[in-house]
């Protein structure tokens, strides 16, 4: 703290600046100025008066408070002296003499930090009773933040001792209440770390043990939860000769039974909003809705029964263009009155190659329902649980349009009485439990003609009824096709119905919907495409070539080879004609059917055909040039950018590294899609270089799986072409990705192949990287002699290339090797050399990698404080750069330093955080390492049962990987097994 207690200032004009603190050292302030509170005994007197909350304390009571049964001979005179000094230091009238005693009167109880804490705690209890867990937890955290170490620190006397114990007990009760609410809000994974440290500090406090068991169980760590009970029972028996309390025993039995009720609630409660948010997201219903009367009645009846059912779900299925969305929106609007708390809508894009992720949709729904961004968790399971909690007690209709399958839909269902869901999909969702299934077929001829007539006009159709029947028949009676055709005809007053019928009569211009399935509306798209201006038509064709789920304006401009302004005009014109959608400001996407149609147009109309290849080549160049710029910003002086394939299209430039990171991570999926599309012919080399320059997509864990799969595809393509240089680079990229994912054996094979190919192709940089990767893998596999040879070779190779920045990485890696082989002194030297290079060149992220290595080396050298400082600075950079892999491993290294510094509780907290951060990334070997460290920390705080669970899991991982670390874990388990 800065020396000033964090309590609200008094409102009294006379004493507005006078404040006191007892939740820590006993202190007083006037404004920001600390006041002298005198000797320890004088502070003890001040504390005794403050804690009496304005009541008078007699001289005898104060003497007893300060000295107990053994007061000094002049105790009364000393009390009077202390009181006189305090009166001079404080405002007039604050310390008063009354009836032979003293009283300290504060006009605002909150001017004492304890008073402020009591008010906050009461407010939190009231909010919790009212069901507002978010606010309750918030104010409880504010109350706990008022503590600044031990209460009444260094204050002597029996009264202070008693009050110190009381205040610490109250603080722990507040902590337990707040942790209990954490678990109610679904923050179980985050609570494990804090609870582990608290149970270490207060081993006999059973409530903390109970909360830890529950948090572990809800985090999927049942064995550890049961181990906590075993540890607790053993400890209570050894220390007190008693059994755990009944509540703890009951929790153990419920965990053994896998009681479903223990898993709820499993997500954060929503943050408060000033007023209930009632979303109204339904798209506009069409004014010319026609037919489907039986379906409307059927669906309306199901939705009308929502109030008395757990949840009403109706799933409409049918081919694309059959009118599922139109019917669902129409029915939803009719039912709005039954759902006064709002209506949610989303297009799940299930028919396309990149269906919407449920966690993304849940985030959008939660925001629409008034949940603050900071309260929305990361995982899909937690978001789904929070979503259900937010909807509890509300009557909301959810329209899930264009769903891929039941698995995509399930997390988005409300699940509470009074709510309902309408689902549309191209597949029949027989596996969606409890859903009312509706199969929607094409319109009847009469309904189709009625729809056509409403749009075109009765007069035009009445005189050409047969031609109108021919039109709707040519459309396959599909509502979407009919609507598009009729709208075009309505907009062209010089056309007759017969002209339109003649256009559709040519079978080469339309696709038989029964044979083509989802391509049934191709002929209707042709009508819209035929009305485009030449520049618009070209943009429509070329933009459909890219595989990504969407495309940015800058990338689209590269495809079209046009300035941004001209490109934006064309794209917005396509949006206006409904042939393109605006996904977000500056981003565009095709409906999946329209994209397929655009590609058919490209194959048919784009002349010369080489323009198609040129457009995709420009997109590849744009991504490569921009990714290279991002790489250069983060790694100034690194020679990789000098060895990449030249590009003919300029990329974006960024003013700072944060903007560069934002671009890379937002473009990750479209970028990787472009790489996959370019894995052949003359674009293969550039595709490989793009993947190489985008290495942070793998290293950060953001797109690690997709990156590795793409690298494998490029490696295969390069091998098939016989291009030795391309194959060497692709092998380096793939081996590096597999190193990050912990797949060491296949990574080693790829890196060896890369080294041989790069040397044969006289391509120096892949050779440098391959040697460094081979050294890293050999190091992880404890082949130390091989690792040292490879690292030394990598250093020489980087230096020979003039790549000083590149040489820093194997230097830091060699430092770690020296550390593992007992050469701590040289390990520090090597790590400093690498770190100095990074700092000289201005590498922020790679500088953190250097600090990571240096921190490890300093820790093994016994310089724990310096080691911690290096690792904490590295951790800050990794978090800022969104490098989850390195963030998690740095937390693990901090835990190792904590163990060496004999701080097992702190080590357990850091190791727990490491496990949470590394969830799903880094591979099993790294998970095994963190579990081993966590087990050591838990063993150090007396949680031997949990330690055993962690070590057994680590041993299973190492044995599966045939890793030499298995022997160390066996040794750790041996004493426990023998006991």
mmCIF file of N, CA and C in Angstrom, residues 498-596:
data_model
loop_
_atom_site.group_PDB
_atom_site.id
_atom_site.type_symbol
_atom_site.label_atom_id
_atom_site.label_comp_id
_atom_site.label_asym_id
_atom_site.label_seq_id
_atom_site.Cartn_x
_atom_site.Cartn_y
_atom_site.Cartn_z
ATOM 1 N N UNK A 498 -43.967 -13.489 -69.254
ATOM 2 C CA UNK A 498 -43.509 -14.442 -70.267
ATOM 3 C C UNK A 498 -42.011 -14.288 -70.520
ATOM 4 N N UNK A 499 -41.504 -13.045 -70.499
ATOM 5 C CA UNK A 499 -40.059 -12.831 -70.677
ATOM 6 C C UNK A 499 -39.286 -13.528 -69.562
ATOM 7 N N UNK A 500 -39.763 -13.369 -68.351
ATOM 8 C CA UNK A 500 -39.094 -14.025 -67.223
ATOM 9 C C UNK A 500 -39.192 -15.538 -67.344
ATOM 10 N N UNK A 501 -40.373 -16.049 -67.761
ATOM 11 C CA UNK A 501 -40.539 -17.490 -67.913
ATOM 12 C C UNK A 501 -39.609 -18.022 -68.977
ATOM 13 N N UNK A 502 -39.442 -17.274 -70.049
ATOM 14 C CA UNK A 502 -38.540 -17.716 -71.113
ATOM 15 C C UNK A 502 -37.094 -17.759 -70.619
ATOM 16 N N UNK A 503 -36.696 -16.816 -69.808
ATOM 17 C CA UNK A 503 -35.338 -16.812 -69.273
ATOM 18 C C UNK A 503 -35.085 -18.039 -68.398
ATOM 19 N N UNK A 504 -36.100 -18.411 -67.627
ATOM 20 C CA UNK A 504 -35.928 -19.533 -66.718
ATOM 21 C C UNK A 504 -36.141 -20.874 -67.401
ATOM 22 N N UNK A 505 -36.665 -20.857 -68.599
ATOM 23 C CA UNK A 505 -36.946 -22.118 -69.286
ATOM 24 C C UNK A 505 -35.672 -22.826 -69.716
ATOM 25 N N UNK A 506 -34.586 -22.088 -69.893
ATOM 26 C CA UNK A 506 -33.321 -22.676 -70.307
ATOM 27 C C UNK A 506 -32.715 -23.427 -69.124
ATOM 28 N N UNK A 507 -32.673 -24.737 -69.218
ATOM 29 C CA UNK A 507 -32.187 -25.541 -68.093
ATOM 30 C C UNK A 507 -30.716 -25.318 -67.789
ATOM 31 N N UNK A 508 -29.982 -24.828 -68.770
ATOM 32 C CA UNK A 508 -28.572 -24.559 -68.526
ATOM 33 C C UNK A 508 -28.388 -23.394 -67.551
ATOM 34 N N UNK A 509 -29.459 -22.645 -67.362
ATOM 35 C CA UNK A 509 -29.381 -21.480 -66.477
ATOM 36 C C UNK A 509 -29.929 -21.772 -65.086
ATOM 37 N N UNK A 510 -30.311 -22.977 -64.848
ATOM 38 C CA UNK A 510 -30.778 -23.307 -63.497
ATOM 39 C C UNK A 510 -30.433 -24.757 -63.172
ATOM 40 N N UNK A 511 -30.463 -25.072 -61.917
ATOM 41 C CA UNK A 511 -30.038 -26.387 -61.434
ATOM 42 C C UNK A 511 -31.229 -27.120 -60.855
ATOM 43 N N UNK A 512 -31.365 -28.362 -61.255
ATOM 44 C CA UNK A 512 -32.474 -29.160 -60.746
ATOM 45 C C UNK A 512 -32.304 -29.320 -59.233
ATOM 46 N N UNK A 513 -33.252 -28.764 -58.454
ATOM 47 C CA UNK A 513 -33.071 -28.760 -56.999
ATOM 48 C C UNK A 513 -33.073 -30.163 -56.398
ATOM 49 N N UNK A 514 -33.740 -31.087 -57.006
ATOM 50 C CA UNK A 514 -33.771 -32.429 -56.448
ATOM 51 C C UNK A 514 -32.423 -33.136 -56.588
ATOM 52 N N UNK A 515 -31.705 -32.846 -57.601
ATOM 53 C CA UNK A 515 -30.405 -33.461 -57.815
ATOM 54 C C UNK A 515 -29.287 -32.678 -57.137
ATOM 55 N N UNK A 516 -29.411 -31.347 -57.083
ATOM 56 C CA UNK A 516 -28.333 -30.508 -56.580
ATOM 57 C C UNK A 516 -28.485 -30.157 -55.113
ATOM 58 N N UNK A 517 -29.638 -30.517 -54.521
ATOM 59 C CA UNK A 517 -29.800 -30.222 -53.100
ATOM 60 C C UNK A 517 -29.722 -28.734 -52.806
ATOM 61 N N UNK A 518 -28.662 -28.335 -52.105
ATOM 62 C CA UNK A 518 -28.547 -26.952 -51.643
ATOM 63 C C UNK A 518 -28.338 -25.941 -52.762
ATOM 64 N N UNK A 519 -28.036 -26.393 -53.961
ATOM 65 C CA UNK A 519 -27.816 -25.466 -55.070
ATOM 66 C C UNK A 519 -29.115 -25.148 -55.820
ATOM 67 N N UNK A 520 -30.239 -25.420 -55.167
ATOM 68 C CA UNK A 520 -31.529 -25.263 -55.834
ATOM 69 C C UNK A 520 -31.829 -23.834 -56.247
ATOM 70 N N UNK A 521 -31.239 -22.866 -55.660
ATOM 71 C CA UNK A 521 -31.570 -21.479 -55.971
ATOM 72 C C UNK A 521 -30.549 -20.845 -56.917
ATOM 73 N N UNK A 522 -29.701 -21.627 -57.532
ATOM 74 C CA UNK A 522 -28.679 -21.062 -58.405
ATOM 75 C C UNK A 522 -29.289 -20.214 -59.518
ATOM 76 N N UNK A 523 -30.372 -20.682 -60.077
ATOM 77 C CA UNK A 523 -30.976 -19.933 -61.176
ATOM 78 C C UNK A 523 -31.459 -18.560 -60.716
ATOM 79 N N UNK A 524 -31.956 -18.467 -59.484
ATOM 80 C CA UNK A 524 -32.432 -17.172 -59.004
ATOM 81 C C UNK A 524 -31.268 -16.228 -58.735
ATOM 82 N N UNK A 525 -30.136 -16.773 -58.280
ATOM 83 C CA UNK A 525 -28.970 -15.922 -58.106
ATOM 84 C C UNK A 525 -28.505 -15.358 -59.449
ATOM 85 N N UNK A 526 -28.697 -16.142 -60.491
ATOM 86 C CA UNK A 526 -28.296 -15.685 -61.822
ATOM 87 C C UNK A 526 -29.031 -14.405 -62.202
ATOM 88 N N UNK A 527 -30.292 -14.310 -61.763
ATOM 89 C CA UNK A 527 -31.061 -13.116 -62.079
ATOM 90 C C UNK A 527 -30.436 -11.880 -61.433
ATOM 91 N N UNK A 528 -30.025 -12.004 -60.176
ATOM 92 C CA UNK A 528 -29.404 -10.876 -59.497
ATOM 93 C C UNK A 528 -28.040 -10.551 -60.075
ATOM 94 N N UNK A 529 -27.290 -11.589 -60.370
ATOM 95 C CA UNK A 529 -25.943 -11.393 -60.909
ATOM 96 C C UNK A 529 -25.995 -10.702 -62.266
ATOM 97 N N UNK A 530 -27.004 -11.052 -63.069
ATOM 98 C CA UNK A 530 -27.108 -10.480 -64.402
ATOM 99 C C UNK A 530 -27.369 -8.987 -64.409
ATOM 100 N N UNK A 531 -27.839 -8.458 -63.267
ATOM 101 C CA UNK A 531 -28.134 -7.029 -63.199
ATOM 102 C C UNK A 531 -26.976 -6.190 -62.657
ATOM 103 N N UNK A 532 -25.888 -6.844 -62.311
ATOM 104 C CA UNK A 532 -24.755 -6.107 -61.746
ATOM 105 C C UNK A 532 -23.991 -5.355 -62.829
ATOM 106 N N UNK A 533 -23.432 -4.217 -62.432
ATOM 107 C CA UNK A 533 -22.503 -3.515 -63.314
ATOM 108 C C UNK A 533 -21.241 -4.374 -63.486
ATOM 109 N N UNK A 534 -20.504 -4.197 -64.580
ATOM 110 C CA UNK A 534 -19.330 -5.043 -64.815
ATOM 111 C C UNK A 534 -18.341 -5.066 -63.648
ATOM 112 N N UNK A 535 -18.071 -3.921 -63.050
ATOM 113 C CA UNK A 535 -17.119 -3.886 -61.931
ATOM 114 C C UNK A 535 -17.674 -4.617 -60.714
ATOM 115 N N UNK A 536 -18.982 -4.483 -60.492
ATOM 116 C CA UNK A 536 -19.598 -5.186 -59.379
ATOM 117 C C UNK A 536 -19.573 -6.697 -59.603
ATOM 118 N N UNK A 537 -19.860 -7.101 -60.838
ATOM 119 C CA UNK A 537 -19.848 -8.528 -61.157
ATOM 120 C C UNK A 537 -18.459 -9.114 -60.985
ATOM 121 N N UNK A 538 -17.445 -8.383 -61.383
ATOM 122 C CA UNK A 538 -16.065 -8.867 -61.219
ATOM 123 C C UNK A 538 -15.729 -9.020 -59.729
ATOM 124 N N UNK A 539 -16.125 -8.017 -58.926
ATOM 125 C CA UNK A 539 -15.879 -8.113 -57.482
ATOM 126 C C UNK A 539 -16.605 -9.311 -56.888
ATOM 127 N N UNK A 540 -17.847 -9.526 -57.307
ATOM 128 C CA UNK A 540 -18.624 -10.657 -56.819
ATOM 129 C C UNK A 540 -17.921 -11.968 -57.127
ATOM 130 N N UNK A 541 -17.435 -12.104 -58.341
ATOM 131 C CA UNK A 541 -16.775 -13.361 -58.750
ATOM 132 C C UNK A 541 -15.475 -13.582 -57.978
ATOM 133 N N UNK A 542 -14.633 -12.565 -57.943
ATOM 134 C CA UNK A 542 -13.295 -12.763 -57.370
ATOM 135 C C UNK A 542 -13.332 -12.935 -55.861
ATOM 136 N N UNK A 543 -14.216 -12.204 -55.198
ATOM 137 C CA UNK A 543 -14.270 -12.328 -53.736
ATOM 138 C C UNK A 543 -14.767 -13.699 -53.307
ATOM 139 N N UNK A 544 -15.546 -14.347 -54.146
ATOM 140 C CA UNK A 544 -16.022 -15.678 -53.808
ATOM 141 C C UNK A 544 -14.946 -16.744 -53.830
ATOM 142 N N UNK A 545 -13.751 -16.408 -54.345
ATOM 143 C CA UNK A 545 -12.678 -17.392 -54.430
ATOM 144 C C UNK A 545 -12.060 -17.715 -53.069
ATOM 145 N N UNK A 546 -12.053 -16.741 -52.159
ATOM 146 C CA UNK A 546 -11.365 -16.925 -50.872
ATOM 147 C C UNK A 546 -12.160 -17.854 -49.967
ATOM 148 N N UNK A 547 -11.450 -18.764 -49.307
ATOM 149 C CA UNK A 547 -12.092 -19.775 -48.470
ATOM 150 C C UNK A 547 -12.457 -19.302 -47.070
ATOM 151 N N UNK A 548 -11.885 -18.214 -46.607
ATOM 152 C CA UNK A 548 -12.098 -17.803 -45.222
ATOM 153 C C UNK A 548 -13.553 -17.542 -44.911
ATOM 154 N N UNK A 549 -13.915 -17.582 -43.625
ATOM 155 C CA UNK A 549 -15.317 -17.339 -43.249
ATOM 156 C C UNK A 549 -15.770 -15.924 -43.556
ATOM 157 N N UNK A 550 -14.830 -14.988 -43.576
ATOM 158 C CA UNK A 550 -15.134 -13.617 -43.976
ATOM 159 C C UNK A 550 -13.856 -12.995 -44.521
ATOM 160 N N UNK A 551 -13.940 -11.754 -44.948
ATOM 161 C CA UNK A 551 -12.776 -11.093 -45.523
ATOM 162 C C UNK A 551 -12.799 -9.627 -45.116
ATOM 163 N N UNK A 552 -11.648 -9.095 -44.787
ATOM 164 C CA UNK A 552 -11.571 -7.684 -44.408
ATOM 165 C C UNK A 552 -11.577 -6.813 -45.658
ATOM 166 N N UNK A 553 -11.875 -5.549 -45.471
ATOM 167 C CA UNK A 553 -11.873 -4.618 -46.594
ATOM 168 C C UNK A 553 -10.487 -4.531 -47.222
ATOM 169 N N UNK A 554 -9.437 -4.503 -46.395
ATOM 170 C CA UNK A 554 -8.078 -4.402 -46.927
ATOM 171 C C UNK A 554 -7.718 -5.630 -47.752
ATOM 172 N N UNK A 555 -8.101 -6.817 -47.268
ATOM 173 C CA UNK A 555 -7.822 -8.038 -48.021
ATOM 174 C C UNK A 555 -8.630 -8.072 -49.312
ATOM 175 N N UNK A 556 -9.889 -7.617 -49.244
ATOM 176 C CA UNK A 556 -10.713 -7.569 -50.456
ATOM 177 C C UNK A 556 -10.116 -6.621 -51.482
ATOM 178 N N UNK A 557 -9.573 -5.503 -51.034
ATOM 179 C CA UNK A 557 -8.938 -4.564 -51.954
ATOM 180 C C UNK A 557 -7.754 -5.201 -52.655
ATOM 181 N N UNK A 558 -7.019 -6.051 -51.928
ATOM 182 C CA UNK A 558 -5.903 -6.759 -52.550
ATOM 183 C C UNK A 558 -6.400 -7.738 -53.605
ATOM 184 N N UNK A 559 -7.468 -8.454 -53.301
ATOM 185 C CA UNK A 559 -8.040 -9.396 -54.281
ATOM 186 C C UNK A 559 -8.458 -8.650 -55.547
ATOM 187 N N UNK A 560 -9.094 -7.521 -55.374
ATOM 188 C CA UNK A 560 -9.632 -6.773 -56.510
ATOM 189 C C UNK A 560 -8.592 -5.892 -57.183
ATOM 190 N N UNK A 561 -7.449 -5.703 -56.525
ATOM 191 C CA UNK A 561 -6.389 -4.837 -57.055
ATOM 192 C C UNK A 561 -6.913 -3.420 -57.261
ATOM 193 N N UNK A 562 -7.620 -2.928 -56.237
ATOM 194 C CA UNK A 562 -8.219 -1.598 -56.308
ATOM 195 C C UNK A 562 -7.922 -0.842 -55.012
ATOM 196 N N UNK A 563 -7.995 0.484 -55.032
ATOM 197 C CA UNK A 563 -7.846 1.250 -53.787
ATOM 198 C C UNK A 563 -8.954 0.899 -52.799
ATOM 199 N N UNK A 564 -8.708 1.177 -51.535
ATOM 200 C CA UNK A 564 -9.675 0.850 -50.488
ATOM 201 C C UNK A 564 -11.026 1.497 -50.739
ATOM 202 N N UNK A 565 -11.017 2.776 -51.121
ATOM 203 C CA UNK A 565 -12.287 3.491 -51.295
ATOM 204 C C UNK A 565 -13.122 2.863 -52.403
ATOM 205 N N UNK A 566 -12.482 2.555 -53.539
ATOM 206 C CA UNK A 566 -13.221 1.947 -54.656
ATOM 207 C C UNK A 566 -13.719 0.556 -54.273
ATOM 208 N N UNK A 567 -12.892 -0.182 -53.556
ATOM 209 C CA UNK A 567 -13.294 -1.527 -53.140
ATOM 210 C C UNK A 567 -14.495 -1.455 -52.202
ATOM 211 N N UNK A 568 -14.467 -0.504 -51.284
ATOM 212 C CA UNK A 568 -15.578 -0.391 -50.337
ATOM 213 C C UNK A 568 -16.870 -0.048 -51.063
ATOM 214 N N UNK A 569 -16.809 0.813 -52.075
ATOM 215 C CA UNK A 569 -18.011 1.152 -52.845
ATOM 216 C C UNK A 569 -18.597 -0.093 -53.497
ATOM 217 N N UNK A 570 -17.731 -0.930 -54.085
ATOM 218 C CA UNK A 570 -18.202 -2.141 -54.753
ATOM 219 C C UNK A 570 -18.810 -3.118 -53.749
ATOM 220 N N UNK A 571 -18.143 -3.298 -52.609
ATOM 221 C CA UNK A 571 -18.635 -4.247 -51.624
ATOM 222 C C UNK A 571 -19.966 -3.798 -51.034
ATOM 223 N N UNK A 572 -20.086 -2.504 -50.777
ATOM 224 C CA UNK A 572 -21.352 -2.008 -50.240
ATOM 225 C C UNK A 572 -22.483 -2.131 -51.256
ATOM 226 N N UNK A 573 -22.150 -1.987 -52.545
ATOM 227 C CA UNK A 573 -23.173 -2.187 -53.580
ATOM 228 C C UNK A 573 -23.648 -3.634 -53.594
ATOM 229 N N UNK A 574 -22.713 -4.568 -53.393
ATOM 230 C CA UNK A 574 -23.095 -5.983 -53.337
ATOM 231 C C UNK A 574 -23.936 -6.270 -52.098
ATOM 232 N N UNK A 575 -23.640 -5.578 -50.991
ATOM 233 C CA UNK A 575 -24.466 -5.729 -49.793
ATOM 234 C C UNK A 575 -25.884 -5.243 -50.077
ATOM 235 N N UNK A 576 -25.985 -4.139 -50.783
ATOM 236 C CA UNK A 576 -27.305 -3.592 -51.094
ATOM 237 C C UNK A 576 -28.131 -4.545 -51.950
ATOM 238 N N UNK A 577 -27.485 -5.330 -52.779
ATOM 239 C CA UNK A 577 -28.213 -6.279 -53.639
ATOM 240 C C UNK A 577 -28.389 -7.629 -52.974
ATOM 241 N N UNK A 578 -27.989 -7.744 -51.680
ATOM 242 C CA UNK A 578 -28.126 -8.974 -50.899
ATOM 243 C C UNK A 578 -27.265 -10.116 -51.403
ATOM 244 N N UNK A 579 -26.277 -9.799 -52.247
ATOM 245 C CA UNK A 579 -25.355 -10.842 -52.681
ATOM 246 C C UNK A 579 -24.140 -10.949 -51.767
ATOM 247 N N UNK A 580 -24.024 -10.034 -50.833
ATOM 248 C CA UNK A 580 -22.933 -10.036 -49.866
ATOM 249 C C UNK A 580 -23.491 -9.519 -48.552
ATOM 250 N N UNK A 581 -22.919 -9.982 -47.447
ATOM 251 C CA UNK A 581 -23.368 -9.544 -46.131
ATOM 252 C C UNK A 581 -22.262 -8.743 -45.450
ATOM 253 N N UNK A 582 -22.659 -7.765 -44.678
ATOM 254 C CA UNK A 582 -21.708 -7.002 -43.876
ATOM 255 C C UNK A 582 -21.637 -7.648 -42.505
ATOM 256 N N UNK A 583 -20.557 -8.413 -42.277
ATOM 257 C CA UNK A 583 -20.435 -9.169 -41.032
ATOM 258 C C UNK A 583 -20.158 -8.269 -39.848
ATOM 259 N N UNK A 584 -19.409 -7.205 -40.074
ATOM 260 C CA UNK A 584 -19.021 -6.238 -39.041
ATOM 261 C C UNK A 584 -18.409 -5.061 -39.778
ATOM 262 N N UNK A 585 -18.222 -3.937 -39.111
ATOM 263 C CA UNK A 585 -17.592 -2.807 -39.813
ATOM 264 C C UNK A 585 -16.252 -3.208 -40.421
ATOM 265 N N UNK A 586 -16.153 -3.048 -41.736
ATOM 266 C CA UNK A 586 -14.900 -3.378 -42.413
ATOM 267 C C UNK A 586 -14.710 -4.845 -42.728
ATOM 268 N N UNK A 587 -15.731 -5.676 -42.507
ATOM 269 C CA UNK A 587 -15.616 -7.108 -42.799
ATOM 270 C C UNK A 587 -16.874 -7.565 -43.543
ATOM 271 N N UNK A 588 -16.669 -8.488 -44.469
ATOM 272 C CA UNK A 588 -17.756 -8.937 -45.336
ATOM 273 C C UNK A 588 -17.730 -10.456 -45.456
ATOM 274 N N UNK A 589 -18.902 -11.008 -45.765
ATOM 275 C CA UNK A 589 -18.988 -12.461 -45.930
ATOM 276 C C UNK A 589 -20.086 -12.796 -46.938
ATOM 277 N N UNK A 590 -19.926 -13.950 -47.567
ATOM 278 C CA UNK A 590 -20.938 -14.500 -48.457
ATOM 279 C C UNK A 590 -21.813 -15.473 -47.694
ATOM 280 N N UNK A 591 -23.086 -15.519 -48.038
ATOM 281 C CA UNK A 591 -23.883 -16.677 -47.668
ATOM 282 C C UNK A 591 -23.276 -17.868 -48.400
ATOM 283 N N UNK A 592 -23.330 -19.038 -47.798
ATOM 284 C CA UNK A 592 -22.606 -20.180 -48.380
ATOM 285 C C UNK A 592 -23.080 -20.510 -49.788
ATOM 286 N N UNK A 593 -24.406 -20.425 -50.042
ATOM 287 C CA UNK A 593 -24.907 -20.732 -51.381
ATOM 288 C C UNK A 593 -24.467 -19.675 -52.388
ATOM 289 N N UNK A 594 -24.451 -18.444 -51.941
ATOM 290 C CA UNK A 594 -24.034 -17.379 -52.844
ATOM 291 C C UNK A 594 -22.552 -17.520 -53.187
ATOM 292 N N UNK A 595 -21.735 -17.936 -52.210
ATOM 293 C CA UNK A 595 -20.309 -18.132 -52.482
ATOM 294 C C UNK A 595 -20.113 -19.212 -53.553
ATOM 295 N N UNK A 596 -20.847 -20.316 -53.429
ATOM 296 C CA UNK A 596 -20.727 -21.385 -54.430
ATOM 297 C C UNK A 596 -21.158 -20.885 -55.800
#
